[in-house]
CSV table of C-alpha atoms and ligand atoms in Angstrom, one decimal:
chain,number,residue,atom,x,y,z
A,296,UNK,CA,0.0,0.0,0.0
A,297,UNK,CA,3.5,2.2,0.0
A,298,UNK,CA,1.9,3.9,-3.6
A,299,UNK,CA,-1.0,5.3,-2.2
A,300,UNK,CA,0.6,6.6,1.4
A,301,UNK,CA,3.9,7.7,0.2
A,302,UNK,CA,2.1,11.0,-0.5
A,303,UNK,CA,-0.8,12.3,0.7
A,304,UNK,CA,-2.0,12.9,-2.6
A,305,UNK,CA,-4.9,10.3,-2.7
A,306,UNK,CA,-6.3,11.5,0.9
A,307,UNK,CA,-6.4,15.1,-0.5
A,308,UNK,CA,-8.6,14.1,-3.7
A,309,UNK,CA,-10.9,11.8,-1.7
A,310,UNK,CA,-11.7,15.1,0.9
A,311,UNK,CA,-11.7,17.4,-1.9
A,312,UNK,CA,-14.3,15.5,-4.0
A,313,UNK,CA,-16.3,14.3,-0.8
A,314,UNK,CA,-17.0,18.0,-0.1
A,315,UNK,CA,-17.3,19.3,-3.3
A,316,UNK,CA,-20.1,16.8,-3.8
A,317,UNK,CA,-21.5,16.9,0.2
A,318,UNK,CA,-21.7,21.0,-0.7
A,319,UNK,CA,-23.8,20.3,-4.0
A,320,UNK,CA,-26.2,18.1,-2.7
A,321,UNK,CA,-26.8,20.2,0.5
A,322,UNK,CA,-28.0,22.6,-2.1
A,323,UNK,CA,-29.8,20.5,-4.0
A,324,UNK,CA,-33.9,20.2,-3.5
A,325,UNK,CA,-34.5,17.9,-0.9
A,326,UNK,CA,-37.2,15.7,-2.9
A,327,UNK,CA,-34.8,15.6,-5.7
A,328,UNK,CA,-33.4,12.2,-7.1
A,329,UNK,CA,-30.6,14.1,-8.2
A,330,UNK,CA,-29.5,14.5,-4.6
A,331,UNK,CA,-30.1,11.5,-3.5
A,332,UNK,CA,-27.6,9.7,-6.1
A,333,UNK,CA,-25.1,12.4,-5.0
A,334,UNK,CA,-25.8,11.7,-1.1
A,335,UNK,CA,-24.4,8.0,-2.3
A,336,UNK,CA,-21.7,9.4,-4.3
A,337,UNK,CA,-20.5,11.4,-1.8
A,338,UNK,CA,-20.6,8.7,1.0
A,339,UNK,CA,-18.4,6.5,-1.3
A,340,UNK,CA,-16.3,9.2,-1.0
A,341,UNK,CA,-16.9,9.2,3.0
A,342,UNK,CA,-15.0,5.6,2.9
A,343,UNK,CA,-12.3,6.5,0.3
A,344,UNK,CA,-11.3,9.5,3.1
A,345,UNK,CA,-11.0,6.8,6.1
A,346,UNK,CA,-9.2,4.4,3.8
A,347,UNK,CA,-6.9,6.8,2.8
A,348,UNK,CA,-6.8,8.6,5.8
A,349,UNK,CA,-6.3,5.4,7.6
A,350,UNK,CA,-3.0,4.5,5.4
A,351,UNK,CA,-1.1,8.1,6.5
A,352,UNK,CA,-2.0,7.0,10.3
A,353,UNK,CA,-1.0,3.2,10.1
A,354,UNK,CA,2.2,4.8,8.1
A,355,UNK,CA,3.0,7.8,9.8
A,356,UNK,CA,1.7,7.8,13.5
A,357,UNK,CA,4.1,7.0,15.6
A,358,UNK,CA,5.3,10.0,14.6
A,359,UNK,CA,3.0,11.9,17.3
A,360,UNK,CA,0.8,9.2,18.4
A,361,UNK,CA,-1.7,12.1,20.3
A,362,UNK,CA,-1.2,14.6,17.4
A,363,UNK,CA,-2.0,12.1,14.9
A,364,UNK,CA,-5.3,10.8,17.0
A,365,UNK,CA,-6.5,14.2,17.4
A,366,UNK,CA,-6.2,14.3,13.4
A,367,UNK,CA,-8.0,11.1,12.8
A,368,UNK,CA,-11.2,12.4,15.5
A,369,UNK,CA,-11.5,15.5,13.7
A,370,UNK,CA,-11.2,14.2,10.4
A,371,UNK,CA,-13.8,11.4,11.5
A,372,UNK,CA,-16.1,14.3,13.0
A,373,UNK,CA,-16.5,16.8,9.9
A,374,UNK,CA,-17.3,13.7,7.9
A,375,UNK,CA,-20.1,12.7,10.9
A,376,UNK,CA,-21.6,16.3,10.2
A,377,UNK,CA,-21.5,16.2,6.7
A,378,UNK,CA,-23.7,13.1,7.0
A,379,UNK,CA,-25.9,15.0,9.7
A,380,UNK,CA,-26.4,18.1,7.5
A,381,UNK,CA,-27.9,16.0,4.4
A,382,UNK,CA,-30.0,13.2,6.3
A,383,UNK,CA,-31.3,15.7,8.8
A,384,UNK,CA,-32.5,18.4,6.2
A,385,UNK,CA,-34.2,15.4,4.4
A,386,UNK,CA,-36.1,15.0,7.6
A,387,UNK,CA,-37.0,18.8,7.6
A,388,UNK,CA,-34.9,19.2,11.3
A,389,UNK,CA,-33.0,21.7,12.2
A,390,UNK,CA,-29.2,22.1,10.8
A,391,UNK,CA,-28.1,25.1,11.7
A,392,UNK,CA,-25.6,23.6,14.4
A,393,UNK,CA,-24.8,20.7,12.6
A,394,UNK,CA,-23.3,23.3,9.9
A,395,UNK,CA,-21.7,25.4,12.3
A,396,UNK,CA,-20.2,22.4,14.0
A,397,UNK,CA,-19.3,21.1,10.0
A,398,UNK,CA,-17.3,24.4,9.4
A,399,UNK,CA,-15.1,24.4,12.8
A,400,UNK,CA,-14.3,20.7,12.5
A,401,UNK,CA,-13.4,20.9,9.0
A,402,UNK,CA,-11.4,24.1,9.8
A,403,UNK,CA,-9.4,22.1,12.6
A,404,UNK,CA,-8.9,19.5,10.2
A,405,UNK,CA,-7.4,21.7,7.8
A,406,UNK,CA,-4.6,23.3,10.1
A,407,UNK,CA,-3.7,20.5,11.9
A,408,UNK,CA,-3.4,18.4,8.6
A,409,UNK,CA,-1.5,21.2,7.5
A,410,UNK,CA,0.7,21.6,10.5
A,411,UNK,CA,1.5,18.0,10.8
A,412,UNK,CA,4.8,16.6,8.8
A,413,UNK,CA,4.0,14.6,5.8
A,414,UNK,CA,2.9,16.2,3.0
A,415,UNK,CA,2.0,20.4,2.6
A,416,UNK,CA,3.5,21.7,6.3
A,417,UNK,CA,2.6,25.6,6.4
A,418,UNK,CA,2.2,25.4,9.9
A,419,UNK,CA,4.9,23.8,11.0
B,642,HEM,C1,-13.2,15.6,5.7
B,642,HEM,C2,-12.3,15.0,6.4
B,642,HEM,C3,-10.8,15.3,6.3
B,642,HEM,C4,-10.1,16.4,5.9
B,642,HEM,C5,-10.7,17.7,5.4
B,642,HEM,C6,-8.7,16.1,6.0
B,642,HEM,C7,-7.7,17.0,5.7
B,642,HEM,C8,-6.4,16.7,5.7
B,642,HEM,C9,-5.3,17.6,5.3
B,642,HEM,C10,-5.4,19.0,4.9
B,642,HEM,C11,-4.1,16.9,5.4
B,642,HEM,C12,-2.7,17.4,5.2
B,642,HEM,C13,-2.3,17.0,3.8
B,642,HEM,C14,-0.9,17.4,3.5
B,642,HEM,O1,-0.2,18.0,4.4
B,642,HEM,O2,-0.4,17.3,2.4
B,642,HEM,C15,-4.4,15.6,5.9
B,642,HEM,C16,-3.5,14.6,6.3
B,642,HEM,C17,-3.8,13.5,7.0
B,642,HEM,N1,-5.1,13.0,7.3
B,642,HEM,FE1,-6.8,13.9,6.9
B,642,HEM,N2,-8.6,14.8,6.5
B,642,HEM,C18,-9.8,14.3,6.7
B,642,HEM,C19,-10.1,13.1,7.2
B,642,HEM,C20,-9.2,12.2,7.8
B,642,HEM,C21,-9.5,11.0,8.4
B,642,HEM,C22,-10.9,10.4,8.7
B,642,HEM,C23,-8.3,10.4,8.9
B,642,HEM,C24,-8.1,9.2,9.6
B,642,HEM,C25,-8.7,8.0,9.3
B,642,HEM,C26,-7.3,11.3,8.4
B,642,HEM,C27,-5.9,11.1,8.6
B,642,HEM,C28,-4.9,11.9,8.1
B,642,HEM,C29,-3.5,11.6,8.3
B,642,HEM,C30,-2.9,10.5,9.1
B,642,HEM,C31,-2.8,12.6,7.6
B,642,HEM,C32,-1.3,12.8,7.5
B,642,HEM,C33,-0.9,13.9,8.4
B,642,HEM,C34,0.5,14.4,8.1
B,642,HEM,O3,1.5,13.9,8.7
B,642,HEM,O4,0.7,15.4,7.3
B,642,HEM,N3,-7.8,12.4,7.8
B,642,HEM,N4,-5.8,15.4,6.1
């Protein structure tokens, strides 16, 4: 599996298009089918992030075993309330949390993806 964790490349695309597509189909009409096949999509795209996410921590961890946790928690959380946002607004309940909780996890994943070693480091 050295190919896809030498870089973090693959784990980069997988979040990139997991939001892209979680973004669309939060704007998308509820009722629509449309939506619906882009809910799927995008929770393909859920897994691909753990996998690949999974291969930097099995790879890279002992690094900064607590560092490294705190990544995989937050990582693990913004996808949670990307899930939240579309299943809840299907159900007509209320996501104004859920989004604001989206935004700050995914914001702490950032930076602290950023800051740790492998890969893009502009907060080292
Ligand atoms: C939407 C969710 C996620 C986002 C936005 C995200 C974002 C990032 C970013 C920006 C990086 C740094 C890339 C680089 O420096 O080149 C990164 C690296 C990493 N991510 Fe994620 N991630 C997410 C989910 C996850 C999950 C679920 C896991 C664990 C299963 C995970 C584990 C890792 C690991 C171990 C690294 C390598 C850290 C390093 O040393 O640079 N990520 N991620």
């Amino acid at each position: 599996m050295d190919v896809l964790s030498n870089t973090t490349h693959l784990h980069i695309f997988t979040w990139v298009v997991g939001i892209i597509l979680f973004l669309i189909a939060a704007g998308m009409d509820k009722e629509s089918k449309g939506r619906k096949i882009l809910h799927m999509i995008a929770r393909l795209f859920y897994v691909l992030i753990l996998i690949s996410g999974a291969l930097l921590f099995f790879k890279y961890s002992s690094n900064d075993a607590a560092l490294y946790g705190v990544k995989f928690l937050l990582g693990f959380l913004t996808i949670g309330m990307m899930e939240m946002v579309l299943v809840r607004s299907t159900k007509n309940k209320s996501v104004k949390t859920v989004w604001i909780l989206f935004f700050v996890f995914l914001l702490a994943t950032l930076f602290l993806g950023f800051k740790l070693p492998v890969g893009i480091d502009w907060f080292a």
